[in-house]
Amino acid sequence: MPISGPAVHRQLIDAYANAQTRLEQERQRISSSKGERDNLEDHRGDALVELAEHYLPELSLEAIRETWSDVRSSVADVLMRKEDHRRRVRESLANANRNREQLEAELMTINVELDAATEAEQEIADQVERSLRESDEFVRLSDRAAVAEAALERAEANLQEIDQDAARKLPAYDSSSLFRYLYDERFGTEQYSKRGFTRRADRWLAKFINYQQARKSYEFLKQTPEKMREIIAADRQAFDTVMNELERHRDDVARKLGLQTKISERQQLEAKRESQLKVLNEVVENTNSIERELTELDDTRGPYYREAISIFRGMLEKTDSRELRERARETPELTDDQIVARLVGVELEIDELEKTVETRRDSLVHMQAMMDALGQVIQRFRALQFDSSRSQFVGTLDVLDDLYRARDVNDVNGLWERIRSAQRWGPTTTEKITSVATHPMTQVLINAMAHAAGGAMQAHARRAGQRRGRNRMTWDDGSSSSGNHRRR
């Protein structure tokens, strides 16, 4: 059973919201790891202070603790600035998400209105077509248009054939010096003026190359295309005259039934949707940018972390663990050996925690890339109006299952290809007859003519309307009549 465009759109939006939730959960796990790291760093700092008290008995404890406090204060200042930045980014993300959700809800409302306007327009268009098909005058004109179109098609095909023939054969005549000599001298015409021996020689030459037949063929190839173009121009004028009458009939009925008003309403909603989509895309891009900034703040190798590490490095340069271990072995007391062993154990725990955080950070970056790719899929989905109720997808499409199985950005991009392959447009009365991308009024005309013309002339009548649509790509205000809602 087909799946509607709005249903798939909702699945994509829910999947994006779910991805945001999982991303936040991963951030929380990293934050928890950072808390563990802070505790370990505190134990390490305590051990270093205790060891310093043991090894530096000549220094006052007050002086040592004062120095250590200054270092920790500097690091705490860095962490405070980072958390403040993180808080502000989180507030921005929350505001951006609320804005995005509101715009998405408004877009869905516009989609519903646009679908309703499209259906209302189609109903009026169907009424216009039925009225035209029931008009004897319109039927007569449709038959005339079909006959004119058939004549034009034959003439254009003949012209194309003679043009190709001329392009292929004329160069041989022009490159023949004997033929060009006789032709330039106007041999065989009243303009030929040679006498005596030259005249006899030219007669012999003309017989030798069969000049008379060659001249007829040459002039046929040179003159016929232009004559045919003149005939085609006259045929097109006659064709346009009939089509003008047909369009007048259509316009009268369309005006009476209010079709142009319905078209205008639908176009206004399409413009409103495009405007809404533009704003939504900008908000989505902004949201993604904030998400990336938050991910960077959670990066253990981010700018704040590097600043803190720089401060700790300055402190640890005076208390290298290997040096402390060697000094501890040189002393008879066991106290310093115990402190150094505890310090080394803490450092090993920190190393293991670093590996865990690094793995989680990689997972966070990977999840961010996956969410960005999904956001791009949603943008493409909306840009092609796949969220319209007229958009349908084959029943085998399972967006949620595909996303559940997705392991990388390529899998998400592959989902987009499957969405495109599974997408179909629900047919309207108009589109069952023609798939030409034209203005709605032109499609009404094509439809009505195809139904009104006699059985043998239906195809020609349809092509006549299509020809008119190609030749007249503007409507009323001269704007391009792309007819987006029928461009399937």
Coordinates of C-alpha atoms in Angstrom, one line a residue:
M1 CA 0.0 0.0 0.0
P2 CA 1.5 3.4 -0.9
I3 CA 2.8 5.7 1.8
S4 CA 1.8 9.4 1.7
G5 CA 4.4 12.1 1.4
P6 CA 3.4 13.8 4.7
A7 CA 3.8 10.5 6.5
V8 CA 7.3 10.0 5.2
H9 CA 8.0 13.6 6.0
R10 CA 6.9 13.1 9.6
Q11 CA 9.1 10.0 9.9
L12 CA 12.1 12.0 8.7
I13 CA 11.4 14.8 11.2
D14 CA 10.9 12.2 14.1
A15 CA 14.2 10.5 13.1
Y16 CA 16.0 13.9 13.2
A17 CA 14.6 14.6 16.6
N18 CA 15.6 11.2 17.8
A19 CA 19.1 11.7 16.4
Q20 CA 19.3 15.0 18.4
T21 CA 18.2 13.1 21.6
R22 CA 20.9 10.4 21.1
L23 CA 23.5 13.1 20.4
E24 CA 22.6 14.8 23.7
Q25 CA 22.8 11.5 25.5
E26 CA 26.3 10.9 24.1
R27 CA 27.2 14.4 25.3
Q28 CA 26.0 13.6 28.8
R29 CA 28.2 10.5 28.8
I30 CA 31.2 12.6 27.8
S31 CA 30.3 15.1 30.5
S32 CA 30.1 12.2 33.1
S33 CA 33.5 11.1 31.9
K34 CA 34.9 14.5 32.4
G35 CA 33.5 14.5 35.9
E36 CA 35.5 11.3 36.6
R37 CA 38.5 12.9 35.0
D38 CA 38.2 15.9 37.3
N39 CA 38.0 13.6 40.4
L40 CA 41.1 11.8 39.2
E41 CA 42.9 15.1 38.6
D42 CA 42.0 16.1 42.1
H43 CA 43.5 12.9 43.6
R44 CA 46.6 13.4 41.5
G45 CA 46.9 17.0 42.7
D46 CA 46.5 16.0 46.3
A47 CA 49.2 13.4 45.8
L48 CA 51.5 15.9 44.3
V49 CA 50.9 18.3 47.2
E50 CA 51.5 15.5 49.7
L51 CA 54.7 14.5 47.9
A52 CA 55.9 18.1 47.8
E53 CA 55.3 18.4 51.5
H54 CA 57.4 15.3 52.0
Y55 CA 60.2 16.3 49.7
L56 CA 60.3 20.0 50.6
P57 CA 60.4 20.2 54.4
E58 CA 62.4 23.4 54.2
L59 CA 59.6 25.2 52.4
S60 CA 56.6 26.3 54.4
L61 CA 53.4 24.4 53.8
E62 CA 51.6 27.6 53.5
A63 CA 53.9 28.7 50.6
I64 CA 53.5 25.4 48.8
R65 CA 49.7 25.4 49.2
E66 CA 49.6 29.0 48.1
T67 CA 51.5 28.2 44.9
W68 CA 49.3 25.1 44.2
S69 CA 46.2 27.1 44.8
D70 CA 47.2 29.7 42.2
V71 CA 47.6 27.0 39.6
R72 CA 44.3 25.4 40.3
S73 CA 42.6 28.8 40.3
S74 CA 43.9 29.4 36.7
V75 CA 42.6 26.1 35.6
A76 CA 39.3 26.6 37.3
D77 CA 39.0 30.0 35.5
V78 CA 39.4 28.3 32.1
L79 CA 36.8 25.6 33.0
M80 CA 34.4 28.3 34.3
R81 CA 34.7 30.2 31.0
K82 CA 34.2 27.0 29.0
E83 CA 31.0 26.1 31.0
D84 CA 29.7 29.6 30.6
H85 CA 30.2 29.4 26.9
R86 CA 28.6 25.9 26.9
R87 CA 25.6 27.2 28.8
R88 CA 25.1 30.0 26.3
V89 CA 25.4 27.7 23.3
R90 CA 22.9 25.3 24.9
E91 CA 20.4 28.2 25.3
S92 CA 21.0 29.1 21.7
L93 CA 20.4 25.5 20.6
A94 CA 17.2 25.3 22.6
N95 CA 15.9 28.5 21.0
A96 CA 16.9 27.4 17.5
N97 CA 15.2 24.0 18.0
R98 CA 12.0 25.7 19.2
N99 CA 12.1 28.0 16.2
R100 CA 12.7 25.1 13.8
E101 CA 9.9 23.1 15.3
Q102 CA 7.5 26.0 14.9
L103 CA 8.5 26.6 11.3
E104 CA 8.2 22.9 10.5
A105 CA 4.6 22.9 12.0
E106 CA 3.8 26.0 9.9
L107 CA 5.2 24.4 6.8
M108 CA 3.0 21.4 7.3
T109 CA 0.0 23.7 7.7
I110 CA 0.9 25.4 4.4
N111 CA 1.3 22.0 2.7
V112 CA -2.2 21.1 3.8
E113 CA -3.5 24.4 2.5
L114 CA -1.6 24.0 -0.8
D115 CA -2.8 20.5 -1.3
A116 CA -6.4 21.7 -0.8
A117 CA -5.9 24.6 -3.2
T118 CA -4.4 22.3 -5.8
E119 CA -7.4 19.9 -5.5
A120 CA -9.8 22.9 -5.7
E121 CA -8.0 24.1 -8.8
Q122 CA -8.1 20.7 -10.3
E123 CA -11.8 20.4 -9.7
I124 CA -12.5 23.7 -11.5
A125 CA -10.1 22.7 -14.3
D126 CA -12.1 19.5 -14.8
Q127 CA -15.3 21.5 -15.0
V128 CA -13.8 23.8 -17.6
E129 CA -12.7 20.8 -19.6
R130 CA -16.1 19.2 -19.5
S131 CA -17.8 22.4 -20.5
L132 CA -15.4 22.8 -23.5
R133 CA -15.9 19.2 -24.6
E134 CA -19.6 19.7 -24.7
S135 CA -19.3 22.8 -26.9
D136 CA -20.0 22.0 -30.6
E137 CA -17.9 25.0 -31.7
F138 CA -15.0 23.9 -29.6
V139 CA -15.2 20.4 -31.0
R140 CA -15.2 21.8 -34.5
L141 CA -12.2 24.0 -33.8
S142 CA -10.4 21.1 -32.1
D143 CA -10.7 19.0 -35.3
R144 CA -9.4 21.9 -37.4
A145 CA -6.5 22.3 -35.0
A146 CA -5.7 18.6 -35.3
V147 CA -5.7 18.8 -39.1
A148 CA -3.5 21.9 -39.0
E149 CA -1.1 20.2 -36.6
A150 CA -0.9 17.1 -38.8
A151 CA -0.1 19.2 -41.9
L152 CA 2.5 21.1 -39.9
E153 CA 4.1 17.9 -38.7
R154 CA 4.4 16.5 -42.3
A155 CA 5.7 19.8 -43.6
E156 CA 8.3 20.1 -40.8
A157 CA 9.4 16.5 -41.3
N158 CA 9.7 17.1 -45.1
L159 CA 11.7 20.3 -44.5
Q160 CA 14.1 18.5 -42.1
E161 CA 14.6 15.8 -44.7
I162 CA 15.3 18.2 -47.5
D163 CA 17.6 20.3 -45.3
Q164 CA 19.6 17.2 -44.4
D165 CA 19.7 16.1 -48.1
A166 CA 20.9 19.6 -49.1
A167 CA 23.6 19.7 -46.4
R168 CA 24.8 16.3 -47.6
K169 CA 24.7 16.9 -51.4
L170 CA 25.3 20.6 -52.1
P171 CA 29.0 20.6 -51.1
A172 CA 29.7 18.1 -54.0
Y173 CA 28.2 20.5 -56.6
D174 CA 30.0 23.5 -55.2
S175 CA 33.3 21.7 -55.2
S176 CA 33.0 20.5 -58.9
S177 CA 35.0 23.0 -61.0
L178 CA 33.3 21.9 -64.3
F179 CA 29.8 22.2 -62.9
R180 CA 30.6 25.6 -61.2
Y181 CA 32.1 26.9 -64.5
L182 CA 28.9 26.1 -66.5
Y183 CA 26.6 27.3 -63.7
D184 CA 28.5 30.6 -63.2
E185 CA 28.4 31.2 -67.0
R186 CA 24.6 30.7 -66.9
F187 CA 24.8 27.9 -69.5
G188 CA 21.4 26.7 -70.7
T189 CA 19.8 30.0 -69.9
E190 CA 19.1 33.3 -71.8
Q191 CA 22.0 34.9 -69.9
Y192 CA 24.6 32.6 -71.5
S193 CA 26.6 34.7 -74.0
K194 CA 29.4 32.6 -75.4
R195 CA 29.9 32.1 -79.2
G196 CA 31.9 30.0 -81.6
F197 CA 34.3 27.4 -80.4
T198 CA 33.7 28.2 -76.7
R199 CA 30.0 27.6 -77.1
R200 CA 30.6 24.2 -78.9
A201 CA 33.1 23.2 -76.2
D202 CA 30.6 24.1 -73.4
R203 CA 27.9 22.1 -75.1
W204 CA 30.3 19.1 -75.2
L205 CA 31.2 19.6 -71.6
A206 CA 27.5 19.9 -70.5
K207 CA 26.7 16.7 -72.2
F208 CA 29.8 15.0 -70.7
I209 CA 28.8 15.8 -67.1
N210 CA 25.0 15.7 -67.7
Y211 CA 24.8 19.3 -66.7
Q212 CA 21.1 19.9 -67.4
Q213 CA 20.0 17.3 -64.8
A214 CA 22.7 18.3 -62.4
R215 CA 21.5 22.0 -62.6
K216 CA 17.9 21.0 -61.9
S217 CA 19.0 18.9 -58.9
Y218 CA 21.2 21.7 -57.6
E219 CA 18.5 24.4 -57.9
F220 CA 16.0 22.1 -56.3
L221 CA 18.3 21.6 -53.3
K222 CA 19.0 25.4 -53.1
Q223 CA 15.5 26.7 -53.5
T224 CA 13.1 24.1 -52.1
P225 CA 13.9 24.5 -48.4
E226 CA 13.2 28.3 -48.5
K227 CA 9.9 27.7 -50.4
M228 CA 9.0 25.0 -47.9
R229 CA 9.7 27.5 -45.0
E230 CA 7.3 30.0 -46.6
I231 CA 4.6 27.3 -46.8
I232 CA 5.2 26.3 -43.2
A233 CA 5.0 29.9 -42.1
A234 CA 1.6 30.2 -43.7
D235 CA 0.5 26.9 -42.1
R236 CA 1.6 28.1 -38.7
Q237 CA -0.3 31.3 -39.2
A238 CA -3.4 29.3 -40.0
F239 CA -2.7 27.1 -37.0
D240 CA -2.3 30.1 -34.7
T241 CA -5.6 31.5 -35.9
V242 CA -7.5 28.3 -34.9
M243 CA -5.6 28.1 -31.6
N244 CA -6.4 31.7 -30.8
E245 CA -10.1 30.8 -31.2
L246 CA -9.7 27.7 -29.0
E247 CA -8.0 29.7 -26.3
R248 CA -10.7 32.4 -26.4
H249 CA -13.3 29.7 -25.8
R250 CA -11.2 28.3 -22.9
D251 CA -10.7 31.7 -21.4
D252 CA -14.4 32.6 -21.5
V253 CA -15.3 29.4 -19.7
A254 CA -12.4 29.6 -17.2
R255 CA -13.3 33.2 -16.3
K256 CA -17.0 32.2 -15.8
L257 CA -16.0 29.3 -13.5
G258 CA -13.2 31.2 -11.6
L259 CA -10.3 29.0 -12.7
Q260 CA -7.8 31.8 -12.9
T261 CA -8.7 32.8 -9.3
K262 CA -8.0 29.3 -8.1
I263 CA -4.7 29.2 -10.0
S264 CA -3.7 32.5 -8.4
E265 CA -4.6 31.2 -4.9
R266 CA -2.5 28.1 -5.5
Q267 CA 0.4 30.1 -6.8
Q268 CA 0.3 32.4 -3.8
L269 CA 0.5 29.4 -1.5
E270 CA 3.4 28.0 -3.5
A271 CA 5.2 31.3 -3.1
K272 CA 4.4 31.3 0.6
R273 CA 5.7 27.7 0.9
E274 CA 8.9 28.6 -0.9
S275 CA 9.4 31.6 1.4
Q276 CA 8.7 29.4 4.5
L277 CA 11.1 26.7 3.2
K278 CA 13.8 29.3 2.6
V279 CA 13.5 30.6 6.2
L280 CA 13.3 27.0 7.6
N281 CA 16.4 25.9 5.7
E282 CA 18.3 28.9 7.1
V283 CA 17.1 28.0 10.6
V284 CA 18.1 24.4 10.1
E285 CA 21.6 25.5 8.9
N286 CA 21.9 27.7 12.0
T287 CA 20.8 24.8 14.3
N288 CA 23.4 22.5 12.7
S289 CA 26.0 25.2 13.2
I290 CA 25.1 25.5 16.9
E291 CA 25.1 21.7 17.2
R292 CA 28.6 21.6 15.7
E293 CA 29.8 24.3 18.1
L294 CA 28.4 22.4 21.1
T295 CA 30.1 19.2 19.8
E296 CA 33.4 21.1 19.5
L297 CA 33.0 22.4 23.1
D298 CA 32.6 18.7 24.2
D299 CA 35.8 17.8 22.3
T300 CA 38.6 16.8 24.7
R301 CA 41.0 18.4 22.2
G302 CA 39.0 21.6 21.9
P303 CA 40.5 25.1 22.5
Y304 CA 39.5 25.3 26.2
Y305 CA 40.9 21.9 26.9
R306 CA 44.2 22.8 25.3
E307 CA 44.4 26.0 27.4
A308 CA 43.8 24.0 30.6
I309 CA 46.4 21.4 29.6
S310 CA 48.9 24.1 29.0
I311 CA 48.4 25.4 32.6
F312 CA 48.8 21.8 34.0
R313 CA 51.8 21.2 31.9
G314 CA 53.5 24.2 33.5
M315 CA 52.8 22.7 36.9
L316 CA 53.8 19.1 36.0
E317 CA 57.1 20.1 34.5
K318 CA 58.5 20.3 38.0
T319 CA 57.0 17.0 39.2
D320 CA 57.7 14.4 36.5
S321 CA 56.5 11.0 37.8
R322 CA 59.5 9.1 36.5
E323 CA 61.9 11.5 38.3
L324 CA 59.7 11.2 41.4
R325 CA 59.8 7.4 41.2
E326 CA 63.6 7.4 41.0
R327 CA 64.0 9.8 43.9
A328 CA 61.6 7.7 46.0
R329 CA 63.8 4.6 45.4
E330 CA 66.8 6.5 46.7
T331 CA 65.2 7.3 50.0
P332 CA 64.9 4.8 52.9
E333 CA 61.4 5.8 53.8
L334 CA 58.4 4.1 52.4
T335 CA 56.1 7.1 52.5
D336 CA 57.3 8.7 49.3
D337 CA 57.2 5.3 47.5
Q338 CA 53.6 4.9 48.5
I339 CA 52.7 8.4 47.3
V340 CA 54.4 7.9 44.0
A341 CA 52.8 4.5 43.5
R342 CA 49.4 6.1 44.2
L343 CA 50.3 8.9 41.7
V344 CA 51.3 6.4 39.0
G345 CA 48.0 4.5 39.6
V346 CA 46.0 7.6 39.2
E347 CA 47.8 8.4 35.9
L348 CA 47.1 5.0 34.6
E349 CA 43.4 5.5 35.4
I350 CA 43.5 8.8 33.7
D351 CA 45.1 7.2 30.6
E352 CA 42.3 4.6 30.5
L353 CA 39.7 7.3 30.9
E354 CA 41.3 9.3 28.1
K355 CA 40.8 6.3 25.8
T356 CA 37.2 5.9 26.8
V357 CA 36.5 9.7 26.3
E358 CA 38.3 9.6 22.9
T359 CA 36.1 6.7 21.8
R360 CA 33.0 8.6 22.9
R361 CA 34.2 11.8 21.2
D362 CA 34.7 9.9 17.9
S363 CA 31.2 8.5 18.4
L364 CA 29.9 12.0 19.0
V365 CA 31.5 13.4 15.8
H366 CA 30.2 10.4 13.8
M367 CA 26.7 10.9 15.2
Q368 CA 26.9 14.7 14.4
A369 CA 27.9 13.9 10.7
M370 CA 25.0 11.4 10.5
M371 CA 22.5 14.0 11.8
D372 CA 23.9 16.6 9.4
A373 CA 23.4 14.1 6.5
L374 CA 19.8 13.4 7.6
G375 CA 19.2 17.2 7.8
Q376 CA 20.3 17.4 4.1
V377 CA 18.0 14.6 3.2
I378 CA 15.0 16.4 4.8
Q379 CA 16.0 19.7 3.0
R380 CA 16.1 17.8 -0.4
F381 CA 12.8 16.1 0.4
R382 CA 11.1 19.4 1.0
A383 CA 12.8 21.2 -1.9
L384 CA 11.3 18.6 -4.3
Q385 CA 7.9 18.9 -2.6
F386 CA 7.9 15.3 -1.6
D387 CA 6.1 16.3 1.5
S388 CA 3.0 17.1 -0.6
S389 CA -0.1 14.9 -0.1
R390 CA 0.0 14.2 -3.8
S391 CA 3.5 12.6 -3.3
Q392 CA 3.4 8.9 -2.7
F393 CA 6.0 6.2 -1.9
V394 CA 5.9 2.5 -2.6
G395 CA 4.9 0.5 0.4
T396 CA 8.2 -1.3 0.7
L397 CA 10.0 2.0 1.7
D398 CA 10.9 1.8 5.4
V399 CA 12.6 5.0 6.4
L400 CA 12.9 4.2 10.1
D401 CA 14.3 0.7 9.5
D402 CA 16.8 2.1 7.0
L403 CA 17.9 4.8 9.5
Y404 CA 18.1 2.2 12.3
R405 CA 20.5 0.1 10.1
A406 CA 22.5 3.1 8.9
R407 CA 26.1 3.0 10.1
D408 CA 27.7 6.0 8.3
V409 CA 26.9 9.1 6.1
N410 CA 27.0 6.9 3.0
D411 CA 24.1 4.8 4.4
V412 CA 22.1 8.0 5.0
N413 CA 22.8 9.2 1.4
G414 CA 21.8 5.8 0.2
L415 CA 18.5 6.3 2.0
W416 CA 17.9 9.5 -0.1
E417 CA 18.5 7.5 -3.3
R418 CA 15.9 4.9 -2.1
I419 CA 13.5 7.7 -1.3
R420 CA 13.8 9.2 -4.7
S421 CA 13.4 5.8 -6.4
A422 CA 10.3 4.9 -4.3
Q423 CA 8.6 8.3 -4.9
R424 CA 5.6 8.5 -7.2
W425 CA 3.2 11.3 -8.0
G426 CA -0.5 10.6 -7.6
P427 CA -2.2 11.1 -11.1
T428 CA -4.8 13.7 -11.7
T429 CA -7.3 13.8 -14.5
T430 CA -5.0 16.1 -16.5
E431 CA -1.8 14.0 -16.0
K432 CA -3.5 10.8 -17.2
I433 CA -3.7 12.5 -20.6
T434 CA -0.5 14.5 -20.8
S435 CA 2.8 14.8 -18.9
V436 CA 3.8 18.1 -20.5
A437 CA 5.1 20.6 -18.0
T438 CA 3.0 23.6 -18.9
H439 CA 0.8 26.3 -17.3
P440 CA -2.5 24.9 -15.9
M441 CA -4.5 26.8 -18.5
T442 CA -2.6 25.3 -21.3
Q443 CA -3.1 21.8 -19.8
V444 CA -6.8 22.5 -19.6
L445 CA -6.8 23.3 -23.3
I446 CA -4.7 20.2 -24.2
N447 CA -7.0 18.0 -22.2
A448 CA -10.2 19.4 -23.7
M449 CA -8.9 19.3 -27.2
A450 CA -7.8 15.7 -26.8
H451 CA -11.3 14.7 -25.7
A452 CA -13.1 16.9 -28.1
A453 CA -11.3 15.9 -31.3
G454 CA -12.4 12.8 -33.4
G455 CA -10.9 9.5 -32.5
A456 CA -8.3 9.5 -35.3
M457 CA -7.4 13.1 -34.6
Q458 CA -7.0 12.9 -30.8
A459 CA -3.2 12.5 -30.9
H460 CA -2.8 15.4 -33.3
A461 CA -5.1 17.5 -31.2
R462 CA -3.1 16.8 -28.1
R463 CA 0.2 17.6 -29.9
A464 CA -1.4 20.8 -31.3
G465 CA -2.1 22.0 -27.7
Q466 CA 1.4 21.0 -26.7
R467 CA 2.9 22.9 -29.6
R468 CA 0.9 26.0 -28.5
G469 CA 2.2 25.5 -24.9
R470 CA 5.8 25.4 -26.1
N471 CA 5.3 28.5 -28.2
R472 CA 3.6 30.4 -25.4
M473 CA 5.6 30.0 -22.2
T474 CA 4.1 33.0 -20.4
W475 CA 0.6 33.7 -19.1
D476 CA -1.0 37.0 -18.2
D477 CA 1.8 38.9 -16.5
G478 CA 4.6 37.3 -18.7
S479 CA 6.0 35.2 -15.9
S480 CA 7.3 31.7 -16.6
S481 CA 4.4 29.3 -16.5
S482 CA 6.2 26.4 -14.9
G483 CA 3.1 25.0 -13.1
N484 CA 5.1 23.5 -10.3
H485 CA 2.2 21.5 -8.8
R486 CA 1.8 19.6 -12.1
R487 CA 5.5 19.2 -12.9
R488 CA 5.7 15.5 -12.4

